[in-house]
Short mmCIF file of C-alpha atoms in Angstrom, two decimals:
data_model
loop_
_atom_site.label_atom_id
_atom_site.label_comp_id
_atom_site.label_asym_id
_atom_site.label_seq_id
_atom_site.Cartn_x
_atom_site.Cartn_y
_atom_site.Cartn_z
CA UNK A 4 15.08 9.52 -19.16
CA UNK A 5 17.59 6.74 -17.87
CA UNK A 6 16.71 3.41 -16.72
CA UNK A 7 15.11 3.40 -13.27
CA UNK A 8 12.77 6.08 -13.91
CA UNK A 9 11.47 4.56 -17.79
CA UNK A 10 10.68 1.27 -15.33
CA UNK A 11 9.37 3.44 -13.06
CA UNK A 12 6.86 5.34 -15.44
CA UNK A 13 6.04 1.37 -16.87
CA UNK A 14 5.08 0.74 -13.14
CA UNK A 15 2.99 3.58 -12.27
CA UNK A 16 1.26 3.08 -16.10
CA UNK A 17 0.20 -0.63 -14.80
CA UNK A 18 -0.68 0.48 -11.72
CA UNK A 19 -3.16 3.19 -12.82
CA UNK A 20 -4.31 0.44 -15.54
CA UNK A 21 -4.83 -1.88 -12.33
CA UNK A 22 -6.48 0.61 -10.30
CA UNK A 23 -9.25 1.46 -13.03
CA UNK A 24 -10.13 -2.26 -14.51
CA UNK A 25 -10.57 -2.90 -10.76
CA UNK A 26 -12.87 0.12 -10.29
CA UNK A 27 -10.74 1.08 -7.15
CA UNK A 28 -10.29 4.88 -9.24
CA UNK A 29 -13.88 5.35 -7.87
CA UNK A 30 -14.03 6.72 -4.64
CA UNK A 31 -17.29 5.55 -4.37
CA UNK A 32 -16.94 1.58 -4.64
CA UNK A 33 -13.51 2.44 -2.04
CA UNK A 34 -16.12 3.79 0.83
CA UNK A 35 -18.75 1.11 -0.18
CA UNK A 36 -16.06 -1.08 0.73
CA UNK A 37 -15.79 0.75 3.87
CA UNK A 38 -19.37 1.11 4.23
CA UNK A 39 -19.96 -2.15 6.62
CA UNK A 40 -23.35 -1.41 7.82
CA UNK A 41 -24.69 -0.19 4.54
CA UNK A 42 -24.27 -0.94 0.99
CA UNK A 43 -20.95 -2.78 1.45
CA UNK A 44 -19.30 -3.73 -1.64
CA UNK A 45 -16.31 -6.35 -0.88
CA UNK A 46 -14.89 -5.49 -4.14
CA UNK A 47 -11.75 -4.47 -2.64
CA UNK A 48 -10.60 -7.36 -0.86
CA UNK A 49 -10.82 -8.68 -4.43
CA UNK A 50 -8.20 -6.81 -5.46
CA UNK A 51 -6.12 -6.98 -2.38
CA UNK A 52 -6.76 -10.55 -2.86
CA UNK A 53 -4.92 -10.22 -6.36
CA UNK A 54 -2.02 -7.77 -5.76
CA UNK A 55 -0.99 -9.87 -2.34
CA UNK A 56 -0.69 -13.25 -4.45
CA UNK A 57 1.73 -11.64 -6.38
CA UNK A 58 3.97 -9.94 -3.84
CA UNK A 59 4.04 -13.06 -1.74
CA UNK A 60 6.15 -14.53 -4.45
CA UNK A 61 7.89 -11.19 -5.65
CA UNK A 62 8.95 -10.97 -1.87
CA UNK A 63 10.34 -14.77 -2.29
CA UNK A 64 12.36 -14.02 -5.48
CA UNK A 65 13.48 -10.08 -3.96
CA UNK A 66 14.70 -12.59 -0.62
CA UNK A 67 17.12 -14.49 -2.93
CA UNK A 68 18.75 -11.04 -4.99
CA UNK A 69 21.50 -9.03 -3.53
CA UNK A 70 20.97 -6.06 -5.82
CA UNK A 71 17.67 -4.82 -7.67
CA UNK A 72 17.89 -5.44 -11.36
CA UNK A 73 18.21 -1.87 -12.71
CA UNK A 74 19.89 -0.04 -9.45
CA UNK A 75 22.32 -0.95 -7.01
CA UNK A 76 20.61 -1.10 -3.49
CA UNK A 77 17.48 -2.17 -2.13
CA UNK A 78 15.67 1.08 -0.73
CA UNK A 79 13.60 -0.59 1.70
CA UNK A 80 12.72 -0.49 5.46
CA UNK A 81 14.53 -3.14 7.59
CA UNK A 82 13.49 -7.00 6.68
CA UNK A 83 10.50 -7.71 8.56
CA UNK A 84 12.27 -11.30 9.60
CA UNK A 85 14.89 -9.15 11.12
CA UNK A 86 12.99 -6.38 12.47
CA UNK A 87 11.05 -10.45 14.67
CA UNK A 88 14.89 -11.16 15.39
CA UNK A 89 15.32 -8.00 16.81
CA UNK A 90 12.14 -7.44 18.82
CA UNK A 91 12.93 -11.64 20.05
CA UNK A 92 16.29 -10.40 21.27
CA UNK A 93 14.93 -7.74 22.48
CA UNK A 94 12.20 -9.49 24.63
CA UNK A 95 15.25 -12.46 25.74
CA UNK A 96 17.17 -9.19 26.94
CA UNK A 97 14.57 -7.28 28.79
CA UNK A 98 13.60 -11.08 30.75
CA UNK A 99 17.53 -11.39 31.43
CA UNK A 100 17.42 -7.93 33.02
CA UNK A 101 13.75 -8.35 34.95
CA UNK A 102 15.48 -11.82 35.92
CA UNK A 103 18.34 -10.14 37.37
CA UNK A 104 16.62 -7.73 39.36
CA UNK A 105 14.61 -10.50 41.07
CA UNK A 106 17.90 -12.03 41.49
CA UNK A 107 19.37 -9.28 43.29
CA UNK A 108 16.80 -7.89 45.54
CA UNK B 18 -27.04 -11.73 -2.33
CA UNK B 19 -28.33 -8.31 -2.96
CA UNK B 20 -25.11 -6.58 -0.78
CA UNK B 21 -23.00 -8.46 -3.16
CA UNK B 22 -25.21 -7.16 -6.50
CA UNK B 23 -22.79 -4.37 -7.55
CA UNK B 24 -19.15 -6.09 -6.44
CA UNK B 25 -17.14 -7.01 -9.35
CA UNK B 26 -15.00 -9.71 -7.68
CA UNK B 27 -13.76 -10.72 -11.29
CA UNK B 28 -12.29 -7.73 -12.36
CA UNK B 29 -10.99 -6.71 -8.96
CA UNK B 30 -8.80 -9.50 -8.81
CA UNK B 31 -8.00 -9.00 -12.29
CA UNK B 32 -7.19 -5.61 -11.71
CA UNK B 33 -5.04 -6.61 -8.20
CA UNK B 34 -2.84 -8.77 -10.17
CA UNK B 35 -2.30 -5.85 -12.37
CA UNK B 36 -1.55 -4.01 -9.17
CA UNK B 37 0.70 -6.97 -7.97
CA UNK B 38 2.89 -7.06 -11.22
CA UNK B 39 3.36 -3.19 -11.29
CA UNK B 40 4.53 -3.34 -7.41
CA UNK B 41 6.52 -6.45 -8.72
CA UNK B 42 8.63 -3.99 -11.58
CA UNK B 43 9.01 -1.42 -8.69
CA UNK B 44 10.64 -3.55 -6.12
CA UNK B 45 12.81 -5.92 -8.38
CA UNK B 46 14.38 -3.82 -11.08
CA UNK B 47 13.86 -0.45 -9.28
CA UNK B 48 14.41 -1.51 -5.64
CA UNK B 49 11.33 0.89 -3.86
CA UNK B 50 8.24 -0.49 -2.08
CA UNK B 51 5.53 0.77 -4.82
CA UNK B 52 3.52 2.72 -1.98
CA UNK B 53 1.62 6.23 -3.54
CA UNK B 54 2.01 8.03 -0.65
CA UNK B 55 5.57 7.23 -0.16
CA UNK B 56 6.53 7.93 -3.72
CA UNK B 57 4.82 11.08 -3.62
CA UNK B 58 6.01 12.22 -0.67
CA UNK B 59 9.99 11.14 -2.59
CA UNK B 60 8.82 13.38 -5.70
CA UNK B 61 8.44 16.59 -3.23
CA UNK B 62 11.88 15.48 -1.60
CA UNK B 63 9.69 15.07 1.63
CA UNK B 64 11.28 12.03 2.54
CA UNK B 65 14.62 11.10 1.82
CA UNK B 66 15.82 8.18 -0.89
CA UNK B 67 18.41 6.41 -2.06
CA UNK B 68 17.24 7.31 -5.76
CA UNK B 69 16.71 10.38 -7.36
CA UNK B 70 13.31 11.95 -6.90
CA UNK B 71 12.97 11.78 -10.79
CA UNK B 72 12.44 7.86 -10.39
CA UNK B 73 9.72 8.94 -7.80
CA UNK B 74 7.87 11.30 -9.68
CA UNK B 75 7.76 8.88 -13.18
CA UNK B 76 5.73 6.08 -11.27
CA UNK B 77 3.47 8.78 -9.74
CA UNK B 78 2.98 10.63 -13.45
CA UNK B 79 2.31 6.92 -14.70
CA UNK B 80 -1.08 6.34 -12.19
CA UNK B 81 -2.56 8.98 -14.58
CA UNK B 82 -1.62 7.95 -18.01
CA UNK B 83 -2.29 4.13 -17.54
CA UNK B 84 -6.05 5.38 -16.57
CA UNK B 85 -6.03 7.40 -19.73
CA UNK B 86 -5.27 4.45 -21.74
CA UNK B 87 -7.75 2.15 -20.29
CA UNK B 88 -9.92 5.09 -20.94
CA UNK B 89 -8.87 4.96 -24.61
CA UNK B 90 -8.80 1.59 -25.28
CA UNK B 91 -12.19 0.71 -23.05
CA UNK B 92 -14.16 3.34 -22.94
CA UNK B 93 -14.94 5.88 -20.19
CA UNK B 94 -14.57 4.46 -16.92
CA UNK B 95 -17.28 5.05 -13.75
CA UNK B 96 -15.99 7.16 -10.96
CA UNK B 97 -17.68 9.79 -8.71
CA UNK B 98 -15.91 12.34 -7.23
CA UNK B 99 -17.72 15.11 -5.31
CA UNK B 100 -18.08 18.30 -7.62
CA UNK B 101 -16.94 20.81 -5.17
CA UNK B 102 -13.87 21.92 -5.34
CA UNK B 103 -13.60 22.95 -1.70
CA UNK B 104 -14.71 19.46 -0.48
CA UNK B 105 -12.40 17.93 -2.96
CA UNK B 106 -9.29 20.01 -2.15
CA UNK B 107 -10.25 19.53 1.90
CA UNK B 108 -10.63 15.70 1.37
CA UNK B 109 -7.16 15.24 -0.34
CA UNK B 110 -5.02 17.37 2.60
CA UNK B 111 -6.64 14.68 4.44
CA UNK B 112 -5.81 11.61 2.77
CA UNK B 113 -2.43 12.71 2.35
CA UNK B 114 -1.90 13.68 5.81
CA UNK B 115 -3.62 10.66 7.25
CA UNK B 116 -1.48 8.27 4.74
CA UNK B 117 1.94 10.26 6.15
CA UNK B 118 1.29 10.15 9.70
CA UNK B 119 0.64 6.09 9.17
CA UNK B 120 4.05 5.88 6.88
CA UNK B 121 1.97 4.88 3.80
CA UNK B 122 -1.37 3.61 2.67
CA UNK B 123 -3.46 0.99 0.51
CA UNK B 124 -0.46 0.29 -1.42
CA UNK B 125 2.19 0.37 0.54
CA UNK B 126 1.14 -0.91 4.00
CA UNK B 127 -2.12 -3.09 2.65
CA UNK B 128 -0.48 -4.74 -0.74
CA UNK B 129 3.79 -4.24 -0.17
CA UNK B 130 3.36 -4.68 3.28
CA UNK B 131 1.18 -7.69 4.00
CA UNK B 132 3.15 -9.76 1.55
CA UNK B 133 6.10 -9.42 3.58
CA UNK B 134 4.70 -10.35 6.41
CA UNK B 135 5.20 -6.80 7.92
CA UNK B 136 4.23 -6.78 11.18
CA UNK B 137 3.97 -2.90 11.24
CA UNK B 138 2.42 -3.06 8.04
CA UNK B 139 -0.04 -5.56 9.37
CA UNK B 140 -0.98 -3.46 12.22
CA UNK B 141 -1.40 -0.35 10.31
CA UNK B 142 -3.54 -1.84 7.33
CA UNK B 143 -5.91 -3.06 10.54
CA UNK B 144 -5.98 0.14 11.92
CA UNK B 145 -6.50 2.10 9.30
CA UNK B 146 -9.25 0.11 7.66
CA UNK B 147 -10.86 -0.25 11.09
CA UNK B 148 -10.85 3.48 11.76
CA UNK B 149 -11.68 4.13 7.94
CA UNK B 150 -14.87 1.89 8.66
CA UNK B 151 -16.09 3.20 12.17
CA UNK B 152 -15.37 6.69 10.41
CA UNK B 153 -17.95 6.00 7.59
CA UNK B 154 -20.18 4.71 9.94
CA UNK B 155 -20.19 8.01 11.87
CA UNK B 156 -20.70 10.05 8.77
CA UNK B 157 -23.30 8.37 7.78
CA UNK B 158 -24.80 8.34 11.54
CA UNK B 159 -24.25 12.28 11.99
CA UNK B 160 -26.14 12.63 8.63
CA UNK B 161 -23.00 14.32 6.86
CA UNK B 162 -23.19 11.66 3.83
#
């Protein structure tokens, strides 16, 4: 087993450990949660709650590395900051164009 | 409150920073969003990735064996699954379907996704819990749960 996938298995070992201590391996307390106009069990934001505070600052520390610690690239869908950037320029390039076409008719 | 009676607030936080810290080792020494249906999908070579599928397939055979040694170390653990086969087998094509056609699910979108600030992450983590909700709703209207 090389590198990646031993951190791997360690990942998906915490994360099964997560998911049972916060009882989100029943399906039950997951469609309680779901359940708004019944027995609603909030129990999952909880635990959304939890995981989110710690990828707010993983994401901080992951914006500051150039290469993952145990592989070489990032395998990740397009920065979200430049995915804004491009739907901005986008927006500033479809105004240019309606902006023209008022100009010209 | 008696809605609140059977939330355990404690230990699902408890339980999210777990979540948090394993989604941490994925994305900073492994470089992949720790999403289940993504990685999945990676282990069957459904998707394409930048590492093997191997890497894949270890985080998804982990899930299992870090409930087996909570199990072990705490004691059997509360969780009710239908006991039909049939139901069970139709209920998972769903869920995997569903989570594909949205480009990932809990994990992915709802922890890896809001953190980043994902605006397609954000409006798929509303949708889905929205349509998961009014879904519920109907079941249990229509008498089916």
């Amino acid at each position: 087993m090389n590198g990646p996938a031993f951190l791997s298995l360690i990942s998906g070992i915490v994360f099964g450990a997560g998911l049972v201590v916060s009882g989100m391996a029943d399906p039950k307390r997951v469609r309680d949660f779901l359940d708004i106009t019944g027995a609603f069990d909030p129990t999952l934001a909880f635990v959304m709650g939890g995981a989110v505070t710690v990828m707010v600052i993983v994401w901080r520390v992951q914006n500051r590395m150039r290469s993952p610690l145990a592989t070489e690239k990032f395998d990740l869908y397009p920065d979200s900051l430049k995915t804004r950037k491009t739907v901005a320029l986008k927006c500033f390039w479809d105004s240019t164009w309606l902006y023209d076409s008022w100009w010209f008719s | 409150m008696e809605i609140l009676a059977h939330a355990m607030p404690l230990q699902g936080f408890l339980g999210g920073l777990m979540l948090g810290v394993a989604a941490a080792i994925m994305l900073l020494s492994v470089g992949k969003i720790a999403g289940v249906s993504g990685l999945l999908a990676q282990t069957f070579a459904l998707v394409s990735s930048k590492n093997t599928n191997f890497t894949a397939a270890s985080f998804i055979i982990g899930i299992p064996l870090g409930a087996a040694l909570v199990q072990f170390f705490f004691g059997p653990i509360k969780s009710l699954y239908p006991s039909s086969l049939t139901q069970l087998i139709i209920a998972g094509l769903l869920v995997g379907f569903g989570s594909r056609l949205g480009s990932g699910c809990t994990s992915g979108h709802g922890v890896c996704g809001l953190s980043r600030l994902s605006p397609r992450s954000l409006v798929a983590t509303c949708v889905f819990m929205s349509v998961a909700m009014a879904t519920v709703a109907m079941m249990k209207h229509l008498g089916l749960s």
